[in-house]
Structure formats: C-alpha cells, structure tokens
PDB file of C-alpha atoms in Angstrom:
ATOM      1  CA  UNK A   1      99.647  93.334  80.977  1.00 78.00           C
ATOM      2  CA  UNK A   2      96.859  93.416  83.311  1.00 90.00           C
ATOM      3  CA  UNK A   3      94.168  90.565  82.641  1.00 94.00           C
ATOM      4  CA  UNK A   4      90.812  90.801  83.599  1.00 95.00           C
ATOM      5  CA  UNK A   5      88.411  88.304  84.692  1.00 96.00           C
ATOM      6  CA  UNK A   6      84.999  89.266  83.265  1.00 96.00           C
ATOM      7  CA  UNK A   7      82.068  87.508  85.388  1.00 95.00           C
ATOM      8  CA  UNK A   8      78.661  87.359  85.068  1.00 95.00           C
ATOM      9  CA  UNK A   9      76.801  86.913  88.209  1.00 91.00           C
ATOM     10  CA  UNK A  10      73.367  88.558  87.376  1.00 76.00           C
ATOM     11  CA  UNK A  11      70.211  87.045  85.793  1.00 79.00           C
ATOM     12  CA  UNK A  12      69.391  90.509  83.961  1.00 91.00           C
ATOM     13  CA  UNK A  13      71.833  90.058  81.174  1.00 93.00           C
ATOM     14  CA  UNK A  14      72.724  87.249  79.471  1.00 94.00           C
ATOM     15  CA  UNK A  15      76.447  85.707  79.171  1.00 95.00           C
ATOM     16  CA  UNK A  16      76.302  86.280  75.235  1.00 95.00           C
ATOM     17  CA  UNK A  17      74.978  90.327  76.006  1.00 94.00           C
ATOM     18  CA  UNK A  18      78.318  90.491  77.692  1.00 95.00           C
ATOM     19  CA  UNK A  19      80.265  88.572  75.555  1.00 95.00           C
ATOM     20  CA  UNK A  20      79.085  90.822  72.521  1.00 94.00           C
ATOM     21  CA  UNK A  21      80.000  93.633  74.598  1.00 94.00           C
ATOM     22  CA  UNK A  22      83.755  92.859  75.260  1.00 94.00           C
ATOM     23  CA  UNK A  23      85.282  94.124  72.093  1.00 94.00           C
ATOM     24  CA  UNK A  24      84.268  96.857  72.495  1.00 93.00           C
ATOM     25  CA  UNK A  25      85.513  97.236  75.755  1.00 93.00           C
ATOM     26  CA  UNK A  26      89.129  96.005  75.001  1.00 94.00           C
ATOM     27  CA  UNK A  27      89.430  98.377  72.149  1.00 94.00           C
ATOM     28  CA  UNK A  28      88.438 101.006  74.457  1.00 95.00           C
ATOM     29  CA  UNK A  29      91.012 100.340  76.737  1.00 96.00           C
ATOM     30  CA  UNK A  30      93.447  99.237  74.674  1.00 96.00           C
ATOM     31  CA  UNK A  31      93.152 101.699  71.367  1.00 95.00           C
ATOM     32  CA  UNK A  32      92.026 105.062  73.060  1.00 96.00           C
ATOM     33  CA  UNK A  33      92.561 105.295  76.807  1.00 96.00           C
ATOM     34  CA  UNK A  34      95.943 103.705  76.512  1.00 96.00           C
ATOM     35  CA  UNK A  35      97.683 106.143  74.142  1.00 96.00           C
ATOM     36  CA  UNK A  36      96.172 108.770  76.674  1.00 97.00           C
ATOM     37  CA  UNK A  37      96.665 107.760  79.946  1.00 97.00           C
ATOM     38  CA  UNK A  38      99.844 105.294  79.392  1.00 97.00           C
ATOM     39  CA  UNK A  39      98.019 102.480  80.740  1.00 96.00           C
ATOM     40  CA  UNK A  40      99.525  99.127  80.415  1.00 95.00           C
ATOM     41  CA  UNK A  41      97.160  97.047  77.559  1.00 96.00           C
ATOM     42  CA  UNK A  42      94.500  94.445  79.351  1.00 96.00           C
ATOM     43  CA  UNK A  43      93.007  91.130  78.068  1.00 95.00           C
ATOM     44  CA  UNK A  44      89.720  90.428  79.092  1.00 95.00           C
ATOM     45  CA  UNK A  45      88.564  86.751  79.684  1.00 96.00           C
ATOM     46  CA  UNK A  46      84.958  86.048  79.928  1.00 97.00           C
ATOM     47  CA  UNK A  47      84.611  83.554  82.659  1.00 95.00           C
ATOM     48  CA  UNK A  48      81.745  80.799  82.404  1.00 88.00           C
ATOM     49  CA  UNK A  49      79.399  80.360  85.092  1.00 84.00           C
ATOM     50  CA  UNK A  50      80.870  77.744  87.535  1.00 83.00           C
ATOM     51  CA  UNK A  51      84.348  78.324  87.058  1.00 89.00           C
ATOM     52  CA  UNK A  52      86.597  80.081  88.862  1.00 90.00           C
ATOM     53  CA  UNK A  53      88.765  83.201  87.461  1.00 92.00           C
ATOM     54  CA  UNK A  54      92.357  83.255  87.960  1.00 91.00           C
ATOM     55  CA  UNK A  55      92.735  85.224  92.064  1.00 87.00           C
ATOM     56  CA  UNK A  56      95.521  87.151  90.452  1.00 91.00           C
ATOM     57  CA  UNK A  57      93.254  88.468  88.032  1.00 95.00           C
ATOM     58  CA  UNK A  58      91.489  91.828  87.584  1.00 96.00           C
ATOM     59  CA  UNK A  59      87.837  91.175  87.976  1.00 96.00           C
ATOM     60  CA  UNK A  60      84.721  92.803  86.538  1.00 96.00           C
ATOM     61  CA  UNK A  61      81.604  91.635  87.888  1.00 96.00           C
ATOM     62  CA  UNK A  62      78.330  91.914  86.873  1.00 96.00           C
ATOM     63  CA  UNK A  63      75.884  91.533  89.708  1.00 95.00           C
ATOM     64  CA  UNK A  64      71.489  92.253  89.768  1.00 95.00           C
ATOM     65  CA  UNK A  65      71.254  94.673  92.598  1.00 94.00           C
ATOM     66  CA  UNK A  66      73.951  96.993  93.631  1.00 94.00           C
ATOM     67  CA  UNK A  67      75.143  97.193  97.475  1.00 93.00           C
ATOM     68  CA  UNK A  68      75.301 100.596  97.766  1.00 92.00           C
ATOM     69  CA  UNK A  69      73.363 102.796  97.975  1.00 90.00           C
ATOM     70  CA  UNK A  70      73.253 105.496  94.602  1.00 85.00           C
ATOM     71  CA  UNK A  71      75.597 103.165  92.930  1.00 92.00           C
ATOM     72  CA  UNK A  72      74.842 101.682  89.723  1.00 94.00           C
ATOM     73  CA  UNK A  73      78.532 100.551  89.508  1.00 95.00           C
ATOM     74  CA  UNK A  74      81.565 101.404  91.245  1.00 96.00           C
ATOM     75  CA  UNK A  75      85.738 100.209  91.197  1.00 96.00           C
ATOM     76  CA  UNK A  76      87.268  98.907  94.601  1.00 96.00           C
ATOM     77  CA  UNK A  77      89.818  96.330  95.564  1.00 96.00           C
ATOM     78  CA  UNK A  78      89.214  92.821  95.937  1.00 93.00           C
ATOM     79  CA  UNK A  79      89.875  90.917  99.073  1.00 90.00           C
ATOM     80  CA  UNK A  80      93.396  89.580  96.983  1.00 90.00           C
ATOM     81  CA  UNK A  81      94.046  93.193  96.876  1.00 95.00           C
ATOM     82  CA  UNK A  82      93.598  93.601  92.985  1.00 96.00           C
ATOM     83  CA  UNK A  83      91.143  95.864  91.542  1.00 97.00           C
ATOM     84  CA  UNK A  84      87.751  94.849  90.978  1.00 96.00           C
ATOM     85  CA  UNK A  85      84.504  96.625  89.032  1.00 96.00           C
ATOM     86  CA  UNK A  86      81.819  95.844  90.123  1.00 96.00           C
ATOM     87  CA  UNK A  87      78.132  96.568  87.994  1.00 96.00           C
ATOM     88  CA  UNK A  88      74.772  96.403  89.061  1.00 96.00           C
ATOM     89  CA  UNK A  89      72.496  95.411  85.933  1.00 96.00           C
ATOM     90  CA  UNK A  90      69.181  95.602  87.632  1.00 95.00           C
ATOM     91  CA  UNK A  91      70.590  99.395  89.386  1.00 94.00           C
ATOM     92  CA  UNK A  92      71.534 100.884  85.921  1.00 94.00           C
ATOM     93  CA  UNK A  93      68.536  99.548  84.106  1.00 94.00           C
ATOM     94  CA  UNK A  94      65.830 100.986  86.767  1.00 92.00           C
ATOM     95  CA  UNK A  95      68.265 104.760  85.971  1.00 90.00           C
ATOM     96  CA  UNK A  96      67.148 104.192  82.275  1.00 91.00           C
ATOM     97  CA  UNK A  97      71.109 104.343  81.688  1.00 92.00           C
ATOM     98  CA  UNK A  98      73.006 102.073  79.750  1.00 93.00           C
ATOM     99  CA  UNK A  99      75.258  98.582  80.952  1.00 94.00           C
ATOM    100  CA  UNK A 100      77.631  98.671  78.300  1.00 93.00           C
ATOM    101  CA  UNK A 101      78.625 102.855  79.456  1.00 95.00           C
ATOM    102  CA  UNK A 102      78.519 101.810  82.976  1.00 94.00           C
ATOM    103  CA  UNK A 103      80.647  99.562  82.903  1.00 91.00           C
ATOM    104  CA  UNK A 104      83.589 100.751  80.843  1.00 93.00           C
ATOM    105  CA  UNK A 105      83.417 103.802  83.089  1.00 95.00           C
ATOM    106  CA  UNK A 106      84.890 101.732  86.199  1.00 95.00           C
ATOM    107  CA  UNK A 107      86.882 100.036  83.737  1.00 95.00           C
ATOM    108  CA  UNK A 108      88.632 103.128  82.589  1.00 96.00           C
ATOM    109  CA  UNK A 109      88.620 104.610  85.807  1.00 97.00           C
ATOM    110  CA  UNK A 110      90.015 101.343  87.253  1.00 96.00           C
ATOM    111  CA  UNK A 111      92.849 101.286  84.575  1.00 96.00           C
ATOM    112  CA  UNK A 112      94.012 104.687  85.406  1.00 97.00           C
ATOM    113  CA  UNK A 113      93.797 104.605  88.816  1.00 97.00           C
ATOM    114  CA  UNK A 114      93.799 100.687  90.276  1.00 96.00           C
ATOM    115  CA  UNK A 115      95.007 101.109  93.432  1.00 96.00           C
ATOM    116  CA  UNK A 116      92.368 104.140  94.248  1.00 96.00           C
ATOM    117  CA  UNK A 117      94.936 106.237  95.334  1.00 95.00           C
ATOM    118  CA  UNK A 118      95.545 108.769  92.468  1.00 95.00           C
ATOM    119  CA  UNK A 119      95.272 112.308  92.512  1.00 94.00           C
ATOM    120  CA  UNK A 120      95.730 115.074  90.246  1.00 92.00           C
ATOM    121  CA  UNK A 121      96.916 118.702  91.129  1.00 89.00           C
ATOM    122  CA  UNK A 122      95.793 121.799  88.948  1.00 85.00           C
ATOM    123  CA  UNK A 123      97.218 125.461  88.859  1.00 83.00           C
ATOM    124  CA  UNK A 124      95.853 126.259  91.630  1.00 85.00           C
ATOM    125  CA  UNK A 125      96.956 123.827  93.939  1.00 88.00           C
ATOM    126  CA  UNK A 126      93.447 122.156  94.531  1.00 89.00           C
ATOM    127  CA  UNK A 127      93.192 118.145  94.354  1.00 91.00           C
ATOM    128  CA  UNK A 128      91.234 116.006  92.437  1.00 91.00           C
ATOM    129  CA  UNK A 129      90.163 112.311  92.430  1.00 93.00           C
ATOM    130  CA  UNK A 130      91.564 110.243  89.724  1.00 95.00           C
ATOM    131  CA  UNK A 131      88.059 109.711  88.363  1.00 96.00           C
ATOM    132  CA  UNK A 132      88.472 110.023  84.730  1.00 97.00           C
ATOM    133  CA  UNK A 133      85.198 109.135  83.074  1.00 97.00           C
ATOM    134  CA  UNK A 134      83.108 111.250  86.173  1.00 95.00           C
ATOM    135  CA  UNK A 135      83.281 114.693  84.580  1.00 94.00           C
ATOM    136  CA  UNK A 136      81.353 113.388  81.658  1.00 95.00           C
ATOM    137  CA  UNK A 137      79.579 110.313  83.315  1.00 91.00           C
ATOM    138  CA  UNK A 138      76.130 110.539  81.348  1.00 90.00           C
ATOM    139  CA  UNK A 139      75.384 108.259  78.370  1.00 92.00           C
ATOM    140  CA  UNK A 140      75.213 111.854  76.582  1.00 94.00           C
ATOM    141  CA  UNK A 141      78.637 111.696  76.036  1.00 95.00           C
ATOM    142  CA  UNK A 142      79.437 108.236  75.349  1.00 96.00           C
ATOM    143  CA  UNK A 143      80.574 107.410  71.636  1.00 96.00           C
ATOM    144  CA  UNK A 144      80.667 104.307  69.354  1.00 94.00           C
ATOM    145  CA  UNK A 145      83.361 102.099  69.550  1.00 89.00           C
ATOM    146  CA  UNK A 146      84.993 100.623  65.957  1.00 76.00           C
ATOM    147  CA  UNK A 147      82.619  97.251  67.083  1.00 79.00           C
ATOM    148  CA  UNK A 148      79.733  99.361  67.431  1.00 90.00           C
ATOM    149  CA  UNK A 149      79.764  99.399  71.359  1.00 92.00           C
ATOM    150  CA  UNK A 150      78.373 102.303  72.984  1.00 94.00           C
ATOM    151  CA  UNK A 151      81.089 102.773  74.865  1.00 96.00           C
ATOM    152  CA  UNK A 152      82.105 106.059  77.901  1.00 94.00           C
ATOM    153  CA  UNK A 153      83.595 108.952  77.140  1.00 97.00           C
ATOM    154  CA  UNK A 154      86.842 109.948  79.817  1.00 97.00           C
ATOM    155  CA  UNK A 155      89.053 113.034  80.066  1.00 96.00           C
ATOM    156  CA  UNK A 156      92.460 113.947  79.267  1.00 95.00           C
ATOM    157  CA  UNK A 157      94.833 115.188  81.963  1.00 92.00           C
ATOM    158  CA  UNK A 158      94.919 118.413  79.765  1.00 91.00           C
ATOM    159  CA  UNK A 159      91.388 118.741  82.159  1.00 92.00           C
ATOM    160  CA  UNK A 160      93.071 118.805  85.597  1.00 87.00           C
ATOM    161  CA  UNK A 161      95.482 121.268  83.637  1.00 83.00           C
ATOM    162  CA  UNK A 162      92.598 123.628  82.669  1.00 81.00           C
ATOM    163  CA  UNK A 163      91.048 123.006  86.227  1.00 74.00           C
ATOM    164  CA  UNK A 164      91.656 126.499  88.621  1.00 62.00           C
ATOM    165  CA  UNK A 165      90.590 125.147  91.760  1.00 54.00           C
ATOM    166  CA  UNK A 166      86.566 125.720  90.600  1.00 53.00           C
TER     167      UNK A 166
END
C-alpha cells in the first residue's frame, strides 16, 4: 500500500484547507479509481510544517509558484526515485481553476502510472500517454466526492479501447 506524504509548502492555502481536502482525496483513490484501474489502496499523511515525511514515501507537495512554465501542477519522480505531485497554489488560482481538482488529477495520474512510463495501445496501433485524468482535465468535469470534495474526473481504459489512432 503506497503511502503518501502530503506537504504543505505554500502560504496560499492553509494546512487545515488541505487537511479538509484529504478525504476526499483518499476516497477518490481508494473507492473509484482503484476498482478501475487496479491500483494498490494509498494512505495519505498530512505532514506538519517542520517535520520531515518518511523518504520512502509518496509525496504531494503543495508549493506558491509553479517551476514550469504552463504548469499549474504536474507528477514526476523524486530525487529517492518515488513519485512525487507537485501543485502550484498561486499557478492554479491566477487560471481561475480549482486546488482541490488539480491536485487529485496528478494524484490519479500518479497512481496509475508512478513510474511515468505507461503507455496504452488502441486498435489502431497508435500510443498514448498514461495520462488518465488529461482527456477531461477541466473543472467541467470534475464531480463531488461522498465528503463533498470537488474532486477530477479520469477515464477508463475502455477510452484507449475506443481510441482509432485520432
């Protein structure tokens, strides 16, 4: 069971914001990607500022400003090699988007595909990333979690099935 390190680095959103947040999160994960994608079910651990997560930990950090350019969040590997999200508060709030779709998109894309290697093949033979929640990344298609989280919407593999090399 993976467990994640959730960090708050930012001052544009308050420990308890993200705190209130989680639930939703782990039911996210846990209760609708997992039956899905066969993911293996995460814990996440807020981490207070000043102490150190676990290094063999997942991390998802929340930062101000994001260091990239057009990226309001994005899913890597950290310098342990483990898979980190990273979110950029201050980035998604100047889009007019929302934090708590942001970041479950790297989340979910981070659970299906943590090593950033995955690929999919459709009918036609074309290759795609292993970005679930891209296809519908706009907070138009985010949903309610049970804990009233707005939370992102992801795809099914049935959608690299449908795909026909478009």
């Amino acid at each position: 069971m993976p467990k994640a390190a959730v960090i708050n680095e930012p001052s544009a959103i308050a420990d308890l914001d993200i705190q209130t947040m989680l639930p939703g999160f782990s039911e996210q994960w846990n209760a609708d990607l997992q039956p899905v994608w066969h993911v293996d079910p995460a814990e996440f651990v807020f981490i207070a500022k000043g102490s150190a997560p676990d290094p063999q930990t997942w991390w998802l950090v929340f930062f101000d400003n994001s260091d990239q350019a057009n990226a309001p969040a994005y899913h890597d590997l950290s310098n342990q090699g483990l898979p980190i999200s990273k979110v950029f508060v201050k980035t998604i709030l100047q889009d007019s988007a929302s934090v708590s779709v942001c970041d479950p998109h790297e989340l979910s894309e981070m659970a299906v595909d943590p090593w950033l290697n995955g690929a999919f093949q459709d009918r036609s033979g074309s290759f795609w990333a292993a970005e679930v929640c891209d296809p519908v990344e706009s907070d138009s298609y985010a949903y309610e979690s049970a804990g009233g989280v707005l939370v992102t919407d992801f795809i099914t593999p049935n959608w690299y099935a449908q795909r026909s090399g478009q």
